[in-house]
């Protein structure tokens, strides 16, 4: 029974190589971004969407600076949770923002799962009933959950293998798409009624979702070989690779489909773009890549997210119940993560899932940069202007996005605000109670009761 009572988390230092780390990062980034966001961004900002990807890359480049600085100073498998803790201590901002990051990552999984469903159904002529996409998404998350129970080496192996196939496949798609298209002229003359600055900022915010996978790299901090050098490098390489790939694919889609077609097929626009260029084979090829990409993304993401929640639990920043489950805290956080992902996948559609994710993520991102500016600047040897610029750019993107959504889908902004309020209130109560327990010296009696 001894092993069953061991509830500590185990990290394997030096178990991730630089290429392995880059694969994990790009795995999460490319999984989410390109397959479902292309169409949604086009819907917001018209044919300027390849430029919105570039604008997102610029914002993320400024963002990455704070993460690289902190992870060079304190490489940690807890990633974001640890960074927030360094800046804000055992206080509400740490717990609140760490949970926002947690939820935005779970949301990203549901997003991937539904994208997987939308593309897979293209092999069967689409999903008329609307029932198959969530069913496929849910089964994918369950599959990824089982692989995650098998441990680190397995995850890195599967993620790297899928990553290489996927990146190769997407490059082929982009190059062939651009080569076959009549011309690479993207029709910039008709931005449609959506061509306002607010809409462009909104699309840029969505584009940030396509890059935010780089934070997965920071979460695997202490498990990377020579983390002080390699975490930063892995982030830079991943972002650069994604900029090239996204731009290429953006032009391939824009050259093969009209704006109206991109918007109409927004949940599977890459498969739709392959049809005029390459016929059915092109569609099958694209769907196969999309299935691998989303599956690989979910695998890497569940791995990183459950990690982070376990860390928060150990830092006594979030309430935790074992619900009578055996095994380590990390296994429990894995279960919670999966259950939450399944719920979102079953009940929310793609654009709403993406909207929740981007609001949570940007609020958390601003808190990280503020933490660096206000508390950690000397410790991590950061300059002032980079995090300050990152905050301004984040606020612009978030503002534009919220503005667009208030006009098109106010419900989702309502859900985001309500969720944040609930997180803040629950966390404040929990932290107050924990502090009181600590003060009254009853720490020793707070042992887990095993049945």
Coordinates of C-alpha atoms in Angstrom, one line a residue:
X1 CA 0.0 0.0 0.0
X2 CA 3.0 2.3 0.5
X3 CA 3.2 3.5 -3.1
X4 CA -0.5 4.3 -3.1
X5 CA -0.2 6.8 -0.3
X6 CA 2.7 8.7 -1.9
X7 CA 1.0 11.9 -3.0
X8 CA 4.0 14.0 -3.9
X9 CA 4.7 15.0 -7.5
X10 CA 7.7 13.5 -9.3
X11 CA 9.6 15.5 -11.9
X12 CA 12.3 13.9 -14.1
X13 CA 15.1 16.5 -14.4
X14 CA 16.9 16.6 -17.7
X15 CA 14.4 14.2 -19.3
X16 CA 13.5 16.6 -22.2
X17 CA 16.1 17.5 -24.9
X18 CA 16.1 20.8 -26.8
X19 CA 14.5 19.3 -29.9
X20 CA 12.0 17.4 -27.7
X21 CA 11.1 20.7 -26.0
X22 CA 10.7 22.5 -29.3
X23 CA 8.4 19.7 -30.5
X24 CA 6.3 19.9 -27.4
X25 CA 5.9 23.7 -27.9
X26 CA 5.2 23.7 -31.6
X27 CA 3.0 20.7 -31.0
X28 CA 0.6 22.7 -28.8
X29 CA 1.0 25.9 -30.9
X30 CA 0.3 24.4 -34.3
X31 CA -2.4 22.1 -33.0
X32 CA -4.6 24.9 -31.9
X33 CA -3.8 27.7 -34.2
X34 CA -3.8 27.0 -37.6
X35 CA -6.7 24.5 -38.2
X36 CA -9.6 26.3 -36.6
X37 CA -8.4 29.8 -36.1
X38 CA -7.7 30.6 -39.7
X39 CA -11.4 30.7 -40.6
X40 CA -12.4 32.5 -37.4
X41 CA -9.8 35.2 -38.0
X42 CA -10.9 35.7 -41.6
X43 CA -14.5 36.1 -40.3
X44 CA -13.4 38.9 -38.0
X45 CA -10.9 40.8 -40.2
X46 CA -11.6 39.8 -43.7
X47 CA -8.6 39.0 -46.0
X48 CA -6.2 40.8 -43.7
X49 CA -6.1 37.6 -41.6
X50 CA -2.6 36.5 -42.7
X51 CA -1.4 39.9 -41.4
X52 CA -3.3 39.3 -38.1
X53 CA -1.2 36.2 -37.6
X54 CA 1.9 38.3 -38.0
X55 CA 0.6 41.0 -35.6
X56 CA -0.1 38.2 -33.1
X57 CA 3.5 37.0 -33.5
X58 CA 4.9 40.4 -32.7
X59 CA 2.8 40.6 -29.5
X60 CA 3.9 37.1 -28.5
X61 CA 7.5 38.0 -29.2
X62 CA 7.2 40.8 -26.6
X63 CA 5.3 38.5 -24.3
X64 CA 7.9 35.8 -24.5
X65 CA 10.6 38.1 -23.1
X66 CA 9.1 38.0 -19.5
X67 CA 8.7 34.2 -19.6
X68 CA 12.2 33.7 -20.9
X69 CA 13.7 36.0 -18.2
X70 CA 11.9 34.3 -15.4
X71 CA 12.5 30.7 -16.6
X72 CA 16.2 31.5 -17.0
X73 CA 16.2 32.7 -13.4
X74 CA 14.1 29.9 -11.9
X75 CA 13.5 26.9 -14.2
X76 CA 10.5 25.1 -12.8
X77 CA 8.1 22.4 -13.9
X78 CA 5.3 24.5 -12.4
X79 CA 5.9 27.2 -15.0
X80 CA 3.4 29.9 -14.8
X81 CA 2.1 29.1 -11.3
X82 CA 5.7 29.4 -10.0
X83 CA 6.3 32.6 -11.9
X84 CA 3.2 34.2 -10.4
X85 CA 4.2 33.0 -7.0
X86 CA 7.6 34.6 -7.3
X87 CA 6.0 37.9 -8.2
X88 CA 2.9 38.0 -6.0
X89 CA 3.6 35.4 -3.2
X90 CA 0.8 33.5 -1.4
X91 CA -1.8 36.0 -2.4
X92 CA -4.9 36.2 -4.5
X93 CA -3.2 37.5 -7.7
X94 CA -1.1 34.3 -7.8
X95 CA -4.0 31.9 -7.3
X96 CA -6.4 33.9 -9.5
X97 CA -4.1 34.3 -12.5
X98 CA -2.7 30.8 -12.3
X99 CA -6.2 29.4 -12.4
X100 CA -7.0 31.6 -15.4
X101 CA -4.0 30.1 -17.1
X102 CA -5.1 26.6 -16.1
X103 CA -8.6 27.2 -17.5
X104 CA -7.3 28.8 -20.7
X105 CA -5.2 25.6 -21.2
X106 CA -8.1 23.3 -20.6
X107 CA -10.2 25.5 -23.0
X108 CA -7.4 25.0 -25.5
X109 CA -7.8 21.2 -25.2
X110 CA -11.5 21.4 -25.8
X111 CA -10.8 23.7 -28.8
X112 CA -8.4 21.1 -30.2
X113 CA -10.9 18.3 -29.5
X114 CA -13.7 20.0 -31.4
X115 CA -11.4 20.9 -34.2
X116 CA -10.4 17.2 -34.4
X117 CA -14.1 16.4 -34.7
X118 CA -14.8 19.0 -37.4
X119 CA -12.0 17.9 -39.6
X120 CA -12.6 14.1 -39.1
X121 CA -16.2 14.6 -40.2
X122 CA -15.0 16.0 -43.5
X123 CA -14.1 12.4 -44.5
X124 CA -17.8 11.6 -44.2
X125 CA -19.2 14.7 -45.9
X126 CA -19.6 16.9 -42.8
X127 CA -21.6 16.6 -39.6
X128 CA -25.2 17.4 -40.5
X129 CA -26.6 16.3 -37.1
X130 CA -24.1 18.3 -35.2
X131 CA -23.7 15.4 -32.8
X132 CA -20.6 13.7 -34.1
X133 CA -18.1 16.5 -33.6
X134 CA -18.5 16.6 -29.8
X135 CA -18.6 12.8 -29.6
X136 CA -15.3 12.5 -31.6
X137 CA -13.8 15.3 -29.5
X138 CA -14.7 13.6 -26.2
X139 CA -13.2 10.3 -27.4
X140 CA -10.0 12.0 -28.4
X141 CA -9.6 13.5 -24.9
X142 CA -10.2 10.1 -23.3
X143 CA -7.5 8.6 -25.5
X144 CA -5.0 11.3 -24.6
X145 CA -5.8 10.7 -21.0
X146 CA -4.9 7.0 -21.2
X147 CA -1.6 7.8 -22.9
X148 CA -0.8 10.4 -20.2
X149 CA -1.2 7.7 -17.6
X150 CA 1.8 5.9 -19.2
X151 CA 4.4 8.6 -18.3
X152 CA 6.9 11.1 -19.6
X153 CA 9.0 9.1 -22.1
X154 CA 5.9 7.9 -23.8
X155 CA 4.4 11.4 -24.1
X156 CA 7.6 12.9 -25.5
X157 CA 8.0 10.0 -28.0
X158 CA 4.4 10.2 -29.2
X159 CA 4.4 14.0 -29.3
X160 CA 7.7 14.2 -31.2
X161 CA 6.6 11.6 -33.7
X162 CA 3.3 13.3 -34.3
X163 CA 5.1 16.7 -34.4
X164 CA 7.4 15.8 -37.2
X165 CA 4.7 14.3 -39.3
X166 CA 2.4 17.2 -38.7
X167 CA 4.9 20.0 -39.4
X168 CA 6.1 18.2 -42.5
X169 CA 2.5 17.8 -43.6
X170 CA 1.5 21.4 -43.0
X171 CA 4.6 22.6 -44.9
X172 CA 3.7 20.4 -47.8
X173 CA 0.1 21.7 -47.7
X174 CA 1.3 25.4 -47.6
X175 CA 3.8 25.0 -50.4
X176 CA 1.6 23.0 -52.7
X177 CA -1.4 25.3 -52.0
X178 CA 0.6 28.4 -52.9
X179 CA 2.2 26.7 -55.9
X180 CA -1.1 25.4 -57.3
X181 CA -3.1 28.5 -56.7
X182 CA -3.5 30.6 -59.9
X183 CA -1.6 33.4 -58.2
X184 CA -0.5 34.3 -54.7
X185 CA -2.4 37.5 -55.1
X186 CA -4.6 37.8 -52.0
X187 CA -7.5 40.1 -52.8
X188 CA -7.0 43.0 -50.4
X189 CA -9.5 45.2 -52.1
X190 CA -12.5 44.0 -50.2
X191 CA -11.9 43.8 -46.5
X192 CA -15.7 43.6 -46.1
X193 CA -17.6 45.6 -43.4
X194 CA -15.4 43.9 -40.9
X195 CA -12.2 45.8 -41.8
X196 CA -12.1 48.1 -38.9
X197 CA -9.2 48.5 -36.4
X198 CA -11.3 46.9 -33.6
X199 CA -11.9 43.8 -35.8
X200 CA -8.2 43.6 -36.7
X201 CA -7.2 43.7 -33.1
X202 CA -9.8 41.1 -32.3
X203 CA -8.5 38.7 -34.9
X204 CA -4.9 39.4 -33.7
X205 CA -6.1 38.3 -30.2
X206 CA -7.4 35.1 -31.7
X207 CA -4.0 34.7 -33.4
X208 CA -2.3 34.9 -30.1
X209 CA -4.1 31.7 -29.2
X210 CA -2.2 30.1 -32.1
X211 CA 1.1 31.0 -30.4
X212 CA 0.4 30.7 -26.7
X213 CA 1.7 27.1 -26.8
X214 CA 5.1 28.5 -26.1
X215 CA 4.1 28.7 -22.4
X216 CA 4.0 24.9 -22.5
X217 CA 7.8 25.1 -22.8
X218 CA 8.1 27.2 -19.7
X219 CA 5.9 24.7 -17.8
X220 CA 8.4 21.9 -18.5
X221 CA 11.2 24.1 -17.2
X222 CA 13.1 22.0 -14.8
X223 CA 12.7 18.9 -16.9
X224 CA 14.7 20.4 -19.8
X225 CA 18.4 19.6 -20.2
X226 CA 20.5 22.7 -19.3
X227 CA 17.3 24.7 -18.7
X228 CA 19.0 28.1 -18.2
X229 CA 20.0 28.1 -21.9
X230 CA 17.5 25.8 -23.6
X231 CA 14.1 27.0 -22.3
X232 CA 14.7 30.5 -23.9
X233 CA 16.1 28.9 -27.1
X234 CA 13.2 26.5 -27.4
X235 CA 10.7 29.4 -27.1
X236 CA 12.4 31.5 -29.8
X237 CA 12.7 28.6 -32.2
X238 CA 9.1 27.5 -31.7
X239 CA 7.7 31.0 -32.3
X240 CA 9.9 31.5 -35.4
X241 CA 8.9 28.2 -36.8
X242 CA 5.2 28.9 -36.3
X243 CA 5.4 32.4 -37.9
X244 CA 6.8 30.8 -41.1
X245 CA 4.3 28.0 -41.1
X246 CA 1.2 30.2 -40.4
X247 CA 2.1 32.8 -43.0
X248 CA 2.5 30.1 -45.6
X249 CA -0.7 28.4 -44.7
X250 CA -2.6 31.7 -44.5
X251 CA -1.6 32.6 -48.1
X252 CA -2.4 29.0 -49.3
X253 CA -5.9 29.2 -47.9
X254 CA -6.5 32.8 -49.1
X255 CA -5.2 31.9 -52.6
X256 CA -7.5 28.9 -52.9
X257 CA -10.8 30.1 -51.3
X258 CA -12.7 33.3 -51.5
X259 CA -13.3 35.2 -48.3
X260 CA -17.0 34.0 -48.2
X261 CA -15.8 30.4 -48.6
X262 CA -13.2 30.7 -45.8
X263 CA -15.8 32.1 -43.4
X264 CA -18.4 29.4 -44.4
X265 CA -15.9 26.6 -43.8
X266 CA -14.3 28.3 -40.8
X267 CA -14.2 25.2 -38.6
X268 CA -12.3 23.2 -41.2
X269 CA -10.9 25.8 -43.7
X270 CA -7.7 24.0 -44.4
X271 CA -9.5 20.9 -45.6
X272 CA -11.8 23.2 -47.7
X273 CA -8.8 25.0 -49.2
X274 CA -7.2 21.7 -50.2
X275 CA -10.3 20.6 -52.3
X276 CA -10.0 23.0 -55.2
X277 CA -6.2 22.6 -55.3
X278 CA -5.8 18.9 -54.8
X279 CA -9.3 17.3 -55.0
X280 CA -10.4 14.6 -52.6
X281 CA -6.8 13.4 -51.9
X282 CA -5.9 16.8 -50.7
X283 CA -8.9 16.8 -48.3
X284 CA -7.9 13.4 -47.0
X285 CA -4.3 14.5 -46.6
X286 CA -5.3 17.7 -44.8
X287 CA -7.7 15.9 -42.5
X288 CA -5.1 13.3 -41.6
X289 CA -2.7 16.1 -40.6
X290 CA -5.4 17.9 -38.7
X291 CA -6.3 14.8 -36.8
X292 CA -2.6 14.2 -35.9
X293 CA -2.0 17.8 -35.0
X294 CA -5.0 18.2 -32.7
X295 CA -4.3 14.8 -31.1
X296 CA -0.7 15.7 -30.5
X297 CA -1.6 19.1 -29.2
X298 CA -4.1 17.6 -26.7
X299 CA -1.5 15.0 -25.5
X300 CA 1.1 17.7 -24.8
X301 CA -1.5 20.1 -23.3
X302 CA -3.1 17.6 -20.8
X303 CA 0.5 16.8 -19.7
X304 CA 1.4 20.4 -19.0
X305 CA -1.9 21.5 -17.5
X306 CA -2.3 18.7 -15.0
X307 CA 1.3 19.4 -14.0
X308 CA 0.5 23.0 -13.3
X309 CA -2.6 22.2 -11.2
X310 CA -0.6 19.7 -9.2
X311 CA 2.0 22.4 -8.5
X312 CA -0.7 24.9 -7.3
X313 CA -2.1 22.2 -5.1
X314 CA 1.3 21.6 -3.5
X315 CA 1.7 25.3 -3.0
X316 CA -1.6 25.2 -1.1
X317 CA -3.0 27.8 -3.5
X318 CA -6.0 25.9 -4.7
X319 CA -8.5 23.7 -2.8
X320 CA -8.0 20.0 -3.5
X321 CA -10.1 17.0 -2.8
X322 CA -9.0 13.5 -3.6
X323 CA -12.6 12.3 -4.0
X324 CA -11.4 9.0 -2.6
X325 CA -9.0 8.4 -5.5
X326 CA -5.7 6.6 -5.0
X327 CA -2.4 7.7 -6.4
X328 CA -0.5 11.0 -6.6
X329 CA -1.9 14.5 -6.7
X330 CA -0.7 14.7 -10.3
X331 CA -2.9 11.8 -11.3
X332 CA -5.9 13.5 -9.6
X333 CA -5.2 16.8 -11.3
X334 CA -5.0 14.9 -14.6
X335 CA -8.5 13.5 -13.9
X336 CA -10.0 16.9 -13.1
X337 CA -8.4 18.4 -16.2
X338 CA -9.9 15.8 -18.4
X339 CA -13.4 16.0 -16.9
X340 CA -13.4 19.8 -17.3
X341 CA -12.2 19.4 -20.9
X342 CA -14.9 16.8 -21.7
X343 CA -17.6 19.1 -20.4
X344 CA -16.5 22.1 -22.5
X345 CA -16.1 19.9 -25.6
X346 CA -19.6 18.5 -25.2
X347 CA -21.4 21.8 -24.7
X348 CA -19.6 24.7 -26.3
X349 CA -19.0 25.4 -30.0
X350 CA -15.5 26.4 -31.4
X351 CA -15.8 30.2 -31.5
X352 CA -17.1 30.4 -28.0
X353 CA -14.4 28.1 -26.6
X354 CA -11.8 30.2 -28.3
X355 CA -13.2 33.4 -27.0
X356 CA -13.1 32.2 -23.4
X357 CA -9.6 31.0 -23.8
X358 CA -8.3 34.3 -25.2
X359 CA -9.9 36.5 -22.5
X360 CA -8.5 34.3 -19.7
X361 CA -5.1 34.0 -21.3
X362 CA -4.6 37.7 -22.0
X363 CA -5.6 38.8 -18.4
X364 CA -3.1 36.3 -17.0
X365 CA -0.4 37.4 -19.4
X366 CA -0.8 41.0 -18.4
X367 CA -0.4 39.9 -14.7
X368 CA 2.9 38.2 -15.5
X369 CA 4.4 41.3 -17.2
X370 CA 3.1 43.5 -14.4
X371 CA 4.7 41.1 -11.9
X372 CA 8.0 41.4 -13.7
X373 CA 7.8 45.2 -13.9
X374 CA 6.7 45.7 -10.3
X375 CA 8.4 43.0 -8.3
X376 CA 10.9 40.9 -10.2
X377 CA 12.7 43.3 -12.5
X378 CA 16.0 43.3 -10.5
X379 CA 16.0 39.6 -9.8
X380 CA 15.6 38.5 -13.4
X381 CA 17.6 41.5 -14.9
X382 CA 14.7 42.6 -17.1
X383 CA 14.6 45.9 -18.9
X384 CA 11.5 48.1 -18.3
X385 CA 10.3 48.8 -21.8
X386 CA 9.8 45.2 -23.1
X387 CA 7.3 44.1 -20.4
X388 CA 5.7 47.6 -20.5
X389 CA 5.2 47.3 -24.3
X390 CA 3.8 43.7 -23.9
X391 CA 1.2 45.0 -21.4
X392 CA 0.1 47.8 -23.9
X393 CA -0.1 45.4 -26.8
X394 CA -2.0 42.8 -24.7
X395 CA -4.5 45.4 -23.6
X396 CA -5.0 46.6 -27.2
X397 CA -5.7 43.0 -28.4
X398 CA -7.9 42.2 -25.5
X399 CA -9.9 45.5 -25.9
X400 CA -10.4 44.9 -29.6
X401 CA -11.5 41.3 -29.0
X402 CA -13.9 42.2 -26.2
X403 CA -15.4 45.0 -28.3
X404 CA -16.0 42.7 -31.3
X405 CA -17.5 40.0 -29.1
X406 CA -19.8 42.5 -27.2
X407 CA -21.2 43.3 -30.6
X408 CA -21.5 39.8 -31.9
X409 CA -21.8 37.4 -29.0
X410 CA -22.1 39.2 -25.6
X411 CA -23.1 36.0 -23.9
X412 CA -19.5 34.6 -24.1
X413 CA -18.0 37.8 -22.5
X414 CA -20.7 37.4 -19.8
X415 CA -19.6 33.9 -19.1
X416 CA -15.9 35.0 -19.0
X417 CA -16.6 37.8 -16.5
X418 CA -18.8 35.6 -14.4
X419 CA -16.2 32.8 -14.3
X420 CA -13.5 35.2 -13.3
X421 CA -15.6 36.6 -10.5
X422 CA -16.4 33.1 -9.2
X423 CA -12.7 32.2 -9.3
X424 CA -11.7 35.4 -7.4
X425 CA -14.3 34.9 -4.7
X426 CA -13.7 31.2 -4.1
X427 CA -9.9 31.7 -4.1
X428 CA -10.2 34.6 -1.6
X429 CA -12.2 32.5 0.8
X430 CA -9.9 29.6 0.4
X431 CA -6.7 31.7 1.0
X432 CA -8.3 33.4 4.0
X433 CA -9.2 30.1 5.5
X434 CA -5.7 28.6 4.8
X435 CA -4.0 31.6 6.4
X436 CA -6.2 31.3 9.5
X437 CA -5.4 27.6 9.8
X438 CA -1.7 28.5 9.5
X439 CA -1.9 31.2 12.2
X440 CA -3.8 29.1 14.7
X441 CA -1.0 26.5 14.5
X442 CA -3.3 23.7 13.4
X443 CA -1.2 22.9 10.4
X444 CA -0.2 19.6 11.9
X445 CA -3.8 18.4 12.1
X446 CA -4.4 19.1 8.5
X447 CA -3.4 15.6 7.4
X448 CA -5.1 13.8 4.6
X449 CA -7.5 11.2 5.8
X450 CA -7.2 7.9 3.9
X451 CA -10.1 5.5 4.0

